[in-house]
Coordinates of N, CA and C in Angstrom, one line a residue:
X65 N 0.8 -1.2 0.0 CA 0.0 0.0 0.0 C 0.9 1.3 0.0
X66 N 0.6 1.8 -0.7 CA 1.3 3.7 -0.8 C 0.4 4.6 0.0
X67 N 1.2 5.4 0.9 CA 0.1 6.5 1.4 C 1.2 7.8 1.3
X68 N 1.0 8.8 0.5 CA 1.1 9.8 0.4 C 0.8 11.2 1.0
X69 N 1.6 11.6 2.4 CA 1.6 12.4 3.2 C 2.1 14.0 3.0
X70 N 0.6 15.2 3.2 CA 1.5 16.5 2.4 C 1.8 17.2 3.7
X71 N 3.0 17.4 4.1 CA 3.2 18.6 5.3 C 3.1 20.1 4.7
X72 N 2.1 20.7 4.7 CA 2.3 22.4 4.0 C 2.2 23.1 5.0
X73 N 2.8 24.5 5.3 CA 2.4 25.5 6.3 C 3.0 26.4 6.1
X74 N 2.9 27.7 7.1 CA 3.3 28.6 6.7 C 4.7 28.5 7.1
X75 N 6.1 29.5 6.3 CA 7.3 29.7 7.0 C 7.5 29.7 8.2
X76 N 8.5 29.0 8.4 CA 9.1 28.2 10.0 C 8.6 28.3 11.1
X77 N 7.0 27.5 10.1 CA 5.6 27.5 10.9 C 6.0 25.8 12.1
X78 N 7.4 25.4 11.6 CA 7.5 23.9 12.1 C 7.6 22.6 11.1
X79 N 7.2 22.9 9.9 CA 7.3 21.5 9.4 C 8.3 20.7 8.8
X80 N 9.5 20.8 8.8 CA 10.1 20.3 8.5 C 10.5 19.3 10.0
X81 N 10.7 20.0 10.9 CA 11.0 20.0 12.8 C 9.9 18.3 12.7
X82 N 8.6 18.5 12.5 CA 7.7 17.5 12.3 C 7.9 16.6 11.5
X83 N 8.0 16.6 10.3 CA 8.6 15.8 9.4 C 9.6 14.8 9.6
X84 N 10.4 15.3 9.9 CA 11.9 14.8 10.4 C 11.5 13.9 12.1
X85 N 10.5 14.2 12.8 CA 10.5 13.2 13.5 C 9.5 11.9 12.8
X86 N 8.4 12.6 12.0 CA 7.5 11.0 11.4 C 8.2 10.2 10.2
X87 N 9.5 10.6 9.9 CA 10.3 10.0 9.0 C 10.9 8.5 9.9
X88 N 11.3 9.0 11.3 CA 12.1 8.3 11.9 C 11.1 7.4 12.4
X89 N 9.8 7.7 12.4 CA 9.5 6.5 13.2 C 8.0 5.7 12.4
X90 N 7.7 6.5 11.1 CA 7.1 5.4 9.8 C 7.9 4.5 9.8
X91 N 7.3 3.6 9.4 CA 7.7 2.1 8.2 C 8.1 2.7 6.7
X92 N 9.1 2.2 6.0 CA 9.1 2.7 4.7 C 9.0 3.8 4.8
X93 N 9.6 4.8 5.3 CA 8.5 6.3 5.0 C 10.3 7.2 4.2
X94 N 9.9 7.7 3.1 CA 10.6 8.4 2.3 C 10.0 10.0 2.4
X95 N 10.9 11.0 1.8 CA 10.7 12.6 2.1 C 10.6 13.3 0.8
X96 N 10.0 14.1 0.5 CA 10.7 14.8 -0.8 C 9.9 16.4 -0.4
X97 N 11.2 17.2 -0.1 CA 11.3 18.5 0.5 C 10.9 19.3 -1.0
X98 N 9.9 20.6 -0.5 CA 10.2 21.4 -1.4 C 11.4 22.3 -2.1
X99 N 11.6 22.5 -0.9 CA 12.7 23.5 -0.8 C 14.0 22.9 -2.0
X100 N 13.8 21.4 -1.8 CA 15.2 21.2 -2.6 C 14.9 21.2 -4.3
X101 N 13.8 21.9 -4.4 CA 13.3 22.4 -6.0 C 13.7 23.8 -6.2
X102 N 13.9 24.7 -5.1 CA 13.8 26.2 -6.3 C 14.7 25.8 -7.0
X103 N 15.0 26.9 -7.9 CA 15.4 27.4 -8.8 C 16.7 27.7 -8.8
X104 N 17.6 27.7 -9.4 CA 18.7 28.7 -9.2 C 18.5 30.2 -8.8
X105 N 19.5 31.1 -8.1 CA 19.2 32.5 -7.4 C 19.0 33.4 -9.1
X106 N 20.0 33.0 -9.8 CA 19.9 34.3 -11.0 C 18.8 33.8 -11.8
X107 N 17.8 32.7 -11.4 CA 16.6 32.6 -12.3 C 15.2 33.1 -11.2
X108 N 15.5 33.6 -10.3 CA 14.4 34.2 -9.8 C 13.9 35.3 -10.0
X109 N 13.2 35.7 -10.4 CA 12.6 37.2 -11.1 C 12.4 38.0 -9.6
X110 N 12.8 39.7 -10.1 CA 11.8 40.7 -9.5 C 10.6 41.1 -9.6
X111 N 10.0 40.9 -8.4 CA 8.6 41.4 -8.7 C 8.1 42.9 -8.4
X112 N 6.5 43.0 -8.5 CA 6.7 44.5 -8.5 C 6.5 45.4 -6.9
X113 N 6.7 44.3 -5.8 CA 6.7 44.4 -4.5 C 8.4 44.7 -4.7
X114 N 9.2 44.9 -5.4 CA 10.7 45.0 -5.2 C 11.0 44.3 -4.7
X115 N 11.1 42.7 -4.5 CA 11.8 42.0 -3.8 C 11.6 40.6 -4.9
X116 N 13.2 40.1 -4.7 CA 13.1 38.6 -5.2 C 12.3 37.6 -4.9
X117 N 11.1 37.2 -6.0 CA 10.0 36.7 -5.4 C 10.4 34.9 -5.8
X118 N 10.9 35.0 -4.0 CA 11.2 33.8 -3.3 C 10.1 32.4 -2.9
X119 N 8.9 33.1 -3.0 CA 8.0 32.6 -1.8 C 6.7 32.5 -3.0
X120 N 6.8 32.1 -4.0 CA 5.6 31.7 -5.5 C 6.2 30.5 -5.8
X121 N 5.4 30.5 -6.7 CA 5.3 28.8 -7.3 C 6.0 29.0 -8.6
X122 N 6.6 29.8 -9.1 CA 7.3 30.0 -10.2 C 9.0 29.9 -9.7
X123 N 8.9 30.6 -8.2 CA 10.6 30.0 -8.1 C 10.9 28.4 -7.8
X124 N 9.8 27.5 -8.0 CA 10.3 26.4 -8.2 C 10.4 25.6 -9.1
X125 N 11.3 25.1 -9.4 CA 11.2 23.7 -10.3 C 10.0 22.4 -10.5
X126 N 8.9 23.0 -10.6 CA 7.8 22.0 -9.9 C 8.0 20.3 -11.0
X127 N 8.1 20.4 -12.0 CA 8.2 19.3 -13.2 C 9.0 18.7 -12.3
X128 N 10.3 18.9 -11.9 CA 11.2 18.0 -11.6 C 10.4 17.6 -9.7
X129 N 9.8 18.5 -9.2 CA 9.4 18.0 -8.1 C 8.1 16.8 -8.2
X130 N 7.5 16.9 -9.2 CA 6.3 16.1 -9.8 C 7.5 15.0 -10.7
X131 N 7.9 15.0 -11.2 CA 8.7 13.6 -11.5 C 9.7 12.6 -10.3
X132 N 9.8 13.5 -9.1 CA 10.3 13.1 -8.4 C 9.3 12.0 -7.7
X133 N 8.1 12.5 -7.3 CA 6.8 12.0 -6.5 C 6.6 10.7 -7.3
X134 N 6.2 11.0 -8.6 CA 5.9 9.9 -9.6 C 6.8 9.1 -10.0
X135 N 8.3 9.0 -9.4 CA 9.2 8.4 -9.6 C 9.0 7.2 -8.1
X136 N 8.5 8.1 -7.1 CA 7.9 7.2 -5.7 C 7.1 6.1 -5.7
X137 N 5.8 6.6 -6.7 CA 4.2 6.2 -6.6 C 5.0 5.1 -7.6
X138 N 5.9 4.9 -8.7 CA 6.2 3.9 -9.4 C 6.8 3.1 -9.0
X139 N 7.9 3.0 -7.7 CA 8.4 2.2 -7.2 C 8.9 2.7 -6.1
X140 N 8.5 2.7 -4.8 CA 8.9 2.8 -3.5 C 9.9 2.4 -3.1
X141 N 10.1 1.2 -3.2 CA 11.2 0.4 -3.0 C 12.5 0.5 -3.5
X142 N 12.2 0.8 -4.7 CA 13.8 1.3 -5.6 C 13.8 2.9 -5.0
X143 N 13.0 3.9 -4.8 CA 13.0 4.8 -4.4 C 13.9 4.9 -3.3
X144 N 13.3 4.0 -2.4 CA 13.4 4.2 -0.8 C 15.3 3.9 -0.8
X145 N 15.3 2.9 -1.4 CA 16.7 2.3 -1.7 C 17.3 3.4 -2.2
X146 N 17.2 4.1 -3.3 CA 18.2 5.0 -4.0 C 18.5 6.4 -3.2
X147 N 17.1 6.8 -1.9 CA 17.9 7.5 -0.8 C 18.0 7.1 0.1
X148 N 18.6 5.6 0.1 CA 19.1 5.9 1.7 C 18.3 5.4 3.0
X149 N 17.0 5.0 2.4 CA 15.9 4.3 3.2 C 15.6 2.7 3.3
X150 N 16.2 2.3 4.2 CA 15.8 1.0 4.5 C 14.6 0.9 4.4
X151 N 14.6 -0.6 3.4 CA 12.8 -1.2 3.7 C 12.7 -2.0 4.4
X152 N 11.8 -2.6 4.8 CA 11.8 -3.6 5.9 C 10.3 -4.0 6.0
X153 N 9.9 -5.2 6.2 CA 8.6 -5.9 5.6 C 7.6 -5.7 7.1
X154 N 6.8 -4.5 6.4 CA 5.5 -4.4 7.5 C 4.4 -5.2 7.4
X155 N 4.8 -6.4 6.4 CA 3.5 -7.5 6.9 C 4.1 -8.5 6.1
X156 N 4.4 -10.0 6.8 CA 5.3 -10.9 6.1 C 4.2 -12.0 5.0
X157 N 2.7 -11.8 5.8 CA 2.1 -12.9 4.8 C 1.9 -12.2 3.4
X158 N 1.9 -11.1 3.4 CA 1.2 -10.3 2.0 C 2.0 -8.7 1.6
X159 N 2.7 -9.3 0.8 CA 3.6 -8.1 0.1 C 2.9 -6.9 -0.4
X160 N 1.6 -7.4 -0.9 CA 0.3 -6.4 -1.2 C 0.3 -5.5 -0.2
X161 N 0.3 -5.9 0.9 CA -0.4 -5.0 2.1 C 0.9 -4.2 2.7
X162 N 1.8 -4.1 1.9 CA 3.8 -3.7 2.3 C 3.0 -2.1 2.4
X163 N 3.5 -1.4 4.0 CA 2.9 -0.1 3.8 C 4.3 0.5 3.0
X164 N 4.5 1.6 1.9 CA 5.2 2.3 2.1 C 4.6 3.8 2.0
X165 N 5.3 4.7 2.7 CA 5.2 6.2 2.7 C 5.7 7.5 2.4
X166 N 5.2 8.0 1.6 CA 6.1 9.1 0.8 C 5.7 11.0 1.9
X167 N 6.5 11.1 2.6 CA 6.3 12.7 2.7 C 6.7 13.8 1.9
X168 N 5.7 14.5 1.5 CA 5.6 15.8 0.8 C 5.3 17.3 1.7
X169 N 7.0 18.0 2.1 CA 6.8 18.7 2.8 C 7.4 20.0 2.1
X170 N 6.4 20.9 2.5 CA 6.8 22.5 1.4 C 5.8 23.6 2.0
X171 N 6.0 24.7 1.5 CA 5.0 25.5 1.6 C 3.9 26.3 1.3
X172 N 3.8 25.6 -0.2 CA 3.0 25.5 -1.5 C 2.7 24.6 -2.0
X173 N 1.8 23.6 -1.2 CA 1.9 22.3 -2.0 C 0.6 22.0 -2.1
X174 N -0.4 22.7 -1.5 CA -1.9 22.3 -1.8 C -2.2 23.7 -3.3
X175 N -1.4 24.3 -3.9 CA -1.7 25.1 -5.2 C -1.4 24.8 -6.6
X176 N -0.8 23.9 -6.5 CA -0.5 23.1 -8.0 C -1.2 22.1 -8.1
X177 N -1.6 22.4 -9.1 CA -3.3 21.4 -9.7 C -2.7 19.8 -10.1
X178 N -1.6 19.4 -10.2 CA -1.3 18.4 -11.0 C -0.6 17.0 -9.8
X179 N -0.4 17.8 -8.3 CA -0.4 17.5 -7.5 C -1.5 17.3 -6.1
X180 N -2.6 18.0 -6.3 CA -3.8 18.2 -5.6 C -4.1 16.5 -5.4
X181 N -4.4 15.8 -6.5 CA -4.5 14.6 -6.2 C -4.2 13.5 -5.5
X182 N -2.1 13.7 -5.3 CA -1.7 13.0 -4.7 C -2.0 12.3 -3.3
X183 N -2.3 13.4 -2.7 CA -2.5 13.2 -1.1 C -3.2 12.5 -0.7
X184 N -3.0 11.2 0.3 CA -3.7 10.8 1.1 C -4.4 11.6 2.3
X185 N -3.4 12.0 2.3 CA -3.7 12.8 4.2 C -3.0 14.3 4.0
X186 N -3.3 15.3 4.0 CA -3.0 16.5 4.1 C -3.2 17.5 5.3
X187 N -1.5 18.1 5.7 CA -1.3 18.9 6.6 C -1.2 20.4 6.7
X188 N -1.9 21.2 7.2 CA -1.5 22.4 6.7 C -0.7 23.4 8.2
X189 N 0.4 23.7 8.8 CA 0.7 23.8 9.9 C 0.9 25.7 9.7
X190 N 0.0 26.2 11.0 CA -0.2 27.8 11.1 C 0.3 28.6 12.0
X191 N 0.9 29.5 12.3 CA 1.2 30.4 13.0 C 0.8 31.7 13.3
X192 N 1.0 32.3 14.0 CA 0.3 34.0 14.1 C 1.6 34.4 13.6
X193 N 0.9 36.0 12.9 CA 2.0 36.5 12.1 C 3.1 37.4 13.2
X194 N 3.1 37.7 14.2 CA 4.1 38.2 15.1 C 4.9 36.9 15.3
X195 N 4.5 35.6 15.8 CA 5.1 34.9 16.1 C 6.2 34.1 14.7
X196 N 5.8 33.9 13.6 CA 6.4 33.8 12.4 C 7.1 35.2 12.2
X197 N 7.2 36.2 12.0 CA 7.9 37.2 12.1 C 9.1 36.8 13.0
X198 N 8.9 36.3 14.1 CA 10.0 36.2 15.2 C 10.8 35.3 14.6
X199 N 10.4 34.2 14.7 CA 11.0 33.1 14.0 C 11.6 33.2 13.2
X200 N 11.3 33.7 11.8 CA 11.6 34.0 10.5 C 13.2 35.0 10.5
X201 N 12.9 35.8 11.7 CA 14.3 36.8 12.2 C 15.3 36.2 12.8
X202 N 15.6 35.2 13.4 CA 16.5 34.5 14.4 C 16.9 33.3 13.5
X203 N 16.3 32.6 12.1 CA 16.8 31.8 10.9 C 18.2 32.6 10.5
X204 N 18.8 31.5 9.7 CA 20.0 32.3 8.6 C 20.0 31.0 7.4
X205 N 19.6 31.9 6.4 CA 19.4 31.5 5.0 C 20.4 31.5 3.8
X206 N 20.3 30.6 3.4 CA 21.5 31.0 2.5 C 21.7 31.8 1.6
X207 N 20.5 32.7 1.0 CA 20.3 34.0 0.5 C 19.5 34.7 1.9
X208 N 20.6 35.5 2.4 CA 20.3 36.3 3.8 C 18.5 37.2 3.3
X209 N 17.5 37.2 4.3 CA 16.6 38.0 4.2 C 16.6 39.7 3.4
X210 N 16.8 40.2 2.7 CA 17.3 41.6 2.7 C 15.8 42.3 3.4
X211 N 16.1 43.5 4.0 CA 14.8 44.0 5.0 C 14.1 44.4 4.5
X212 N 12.8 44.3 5.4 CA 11.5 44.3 4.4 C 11.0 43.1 3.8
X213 N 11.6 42.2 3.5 CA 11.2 41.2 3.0 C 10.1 40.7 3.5
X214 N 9.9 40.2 5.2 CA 8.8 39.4 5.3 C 7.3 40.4 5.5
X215 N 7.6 41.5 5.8 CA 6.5 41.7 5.2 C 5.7 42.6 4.1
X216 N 6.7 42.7 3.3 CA 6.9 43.2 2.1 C 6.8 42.2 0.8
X217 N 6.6 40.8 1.0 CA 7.1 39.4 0.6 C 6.4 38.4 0.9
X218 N 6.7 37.9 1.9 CA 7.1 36.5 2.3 C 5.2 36.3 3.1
X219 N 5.2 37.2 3.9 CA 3.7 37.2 5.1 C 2.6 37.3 3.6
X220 N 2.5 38.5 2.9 CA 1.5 38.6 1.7 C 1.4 37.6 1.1
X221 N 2.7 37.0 0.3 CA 2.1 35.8 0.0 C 1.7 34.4 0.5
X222 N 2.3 34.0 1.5 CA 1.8 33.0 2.4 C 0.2 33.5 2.6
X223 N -0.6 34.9 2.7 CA -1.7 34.7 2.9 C -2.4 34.3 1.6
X224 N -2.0 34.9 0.4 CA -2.6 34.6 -1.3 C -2.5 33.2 -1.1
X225 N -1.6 32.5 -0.9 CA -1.6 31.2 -1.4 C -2.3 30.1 -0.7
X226 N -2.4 30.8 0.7 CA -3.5 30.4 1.7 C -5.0 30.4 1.1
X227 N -5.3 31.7 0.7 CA -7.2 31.8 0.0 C -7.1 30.9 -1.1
X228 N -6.3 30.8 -2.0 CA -5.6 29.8 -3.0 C -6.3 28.6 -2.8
X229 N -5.6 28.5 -1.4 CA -5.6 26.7 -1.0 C -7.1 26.1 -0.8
X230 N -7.6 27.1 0.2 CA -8.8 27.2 0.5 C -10.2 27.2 -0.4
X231 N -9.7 27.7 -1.6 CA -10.8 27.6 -2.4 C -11.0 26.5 -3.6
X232 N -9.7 25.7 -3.3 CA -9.6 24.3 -3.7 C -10.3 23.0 -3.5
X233 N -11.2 23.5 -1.9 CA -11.8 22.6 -1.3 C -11.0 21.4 -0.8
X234 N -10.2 21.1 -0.6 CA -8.8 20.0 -0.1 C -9.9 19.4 1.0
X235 N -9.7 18.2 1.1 CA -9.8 18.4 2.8 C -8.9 18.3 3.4
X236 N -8.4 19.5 4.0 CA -6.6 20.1 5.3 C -7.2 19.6 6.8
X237 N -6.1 19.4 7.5 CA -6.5 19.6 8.6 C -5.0 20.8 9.0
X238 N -5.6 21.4 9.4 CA -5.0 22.7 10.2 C -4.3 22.1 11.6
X239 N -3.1 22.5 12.0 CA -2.6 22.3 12.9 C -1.9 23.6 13.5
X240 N -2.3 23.4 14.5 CA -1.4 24.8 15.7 C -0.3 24.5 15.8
X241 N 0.9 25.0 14.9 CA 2.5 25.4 14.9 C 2.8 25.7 16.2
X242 N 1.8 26.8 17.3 CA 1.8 27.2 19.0 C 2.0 26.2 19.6
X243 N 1.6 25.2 19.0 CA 1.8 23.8 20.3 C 3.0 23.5 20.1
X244 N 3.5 22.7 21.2 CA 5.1 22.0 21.6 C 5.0 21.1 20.3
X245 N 6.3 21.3 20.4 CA 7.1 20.0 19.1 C 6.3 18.6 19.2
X246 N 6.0 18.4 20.9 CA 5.5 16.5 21.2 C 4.4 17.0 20.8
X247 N 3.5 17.6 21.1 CA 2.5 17.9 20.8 C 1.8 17.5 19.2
X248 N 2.4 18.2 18.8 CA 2.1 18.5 17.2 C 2.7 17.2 16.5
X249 N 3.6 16.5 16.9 CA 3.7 15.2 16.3 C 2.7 14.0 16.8
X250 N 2.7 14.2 18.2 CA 1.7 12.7 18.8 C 0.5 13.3 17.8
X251 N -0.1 14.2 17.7 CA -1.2 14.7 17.1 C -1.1 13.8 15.7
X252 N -0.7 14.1 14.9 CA -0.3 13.9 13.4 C 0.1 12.3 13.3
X253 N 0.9 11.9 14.1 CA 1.5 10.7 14.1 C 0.3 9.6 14.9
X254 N -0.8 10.3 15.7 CA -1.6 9.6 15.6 C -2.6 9.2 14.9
X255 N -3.3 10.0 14.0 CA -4.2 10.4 12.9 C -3.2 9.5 11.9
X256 N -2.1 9.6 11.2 CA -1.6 9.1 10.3 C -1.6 7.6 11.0
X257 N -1.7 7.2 11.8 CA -2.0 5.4 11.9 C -3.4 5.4 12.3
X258 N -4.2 6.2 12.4 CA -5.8 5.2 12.1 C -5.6 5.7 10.9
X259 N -5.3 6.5 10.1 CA -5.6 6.5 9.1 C -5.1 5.2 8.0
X260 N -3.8 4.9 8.3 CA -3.4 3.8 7.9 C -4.0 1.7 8.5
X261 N -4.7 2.2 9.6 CA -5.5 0.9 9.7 C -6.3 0.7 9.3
X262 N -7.4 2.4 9.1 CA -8.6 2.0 8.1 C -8.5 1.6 7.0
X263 N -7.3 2.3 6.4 CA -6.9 2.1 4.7 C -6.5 0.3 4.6
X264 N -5.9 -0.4 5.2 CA -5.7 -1.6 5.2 C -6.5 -3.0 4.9

């Protein structure tokens, strides 16, 4: 069985922090980050907010992030293998019923229409904008913030792409980024295994 998991939220709303613990303790469970799609820096366009528009769906490489997924959904196993992910047999009578898991974690990932489908289970993790502001200032990026950015940038469109998401009709479940790290995983990590008994 394939179950396809989306972590979306706002900027260093937490999800990767989450991610990185339901990696470690899925069966079969594989990752495929957004982040390791943008673009190169001299192919990101100026927009007419004056800033390198970092935070759209044009600074990424989405084809190669969608050949990646569908490189998954075709074979897990050679996937799991070619990064680095031990497999290991979650049911020995029936190879059929082999869970494996693919995480899809970004922060635009319920807006591209060619990927809307994928998801079994979709995450969307939220923050208040003072508190993301704070956060977002105490990071170091490897294209440094220049000022102004987050809310000149980065806060505007995380809300667009939010009404975006929203009018897609998904079904999200929303998660409070405010809660503790244990929190926000037993939450998720529990949901993602009834989810996976029902599907069985």
């Amino acid at each position: 069985m394939k179950f396809i998991i989306g972590i979306g939220g706002v900027t260093n709303g937490g999800k990767t922090t989450l991610t990185g613990r339901l990696i470690k303790n899925l069966p079969n469970c594989c990752v495929v980050h957004q982040d390791d799609f943008f673009k190169p820096q001299d192919q990101i366009e100026f927009g007419e907010d004056g800033f390198k528009q970092w935070d759209v769906m044009t600074a990424m490489d989405m084809d190669a992030m969608v050949s990646t997924i569908k490189g998954w959904m075709e074979n897990p196993v050679k996937f799991a293998r070619s990064h680095g992910v031990s497999v290991s047999a979650t049911n020995d009578s029936d190879p059929e019923r082999e869970i494996h898991i693919l995480i899809v974690e970004g922060f635009i990932l319920y807006n591209y229409k060619p990927l809307i489908d994928v998801y079994n289970k979709s995450y969307y993790v939220t923050i208040p904008y003072e508190e993301c502001k704070r956060r977002r200032s105490t990071r170091t990026y490897t294209v440094p913030d220049p000022p102004g950015l987050f809310d000149g940038h980065v806060w505007p469109m995380y809300l667009k792409h939010r009404t975006e998401m929203e009018s897609n009709s998904l079904d999200i479940h929303y998660l409070n980024g405010m809660k503790s790290k244990e929190e926000l995983y037993n939450q998720v990590y529990e949901d993602i295994q009834n989810s996976l008994l029902n599907a069985l």
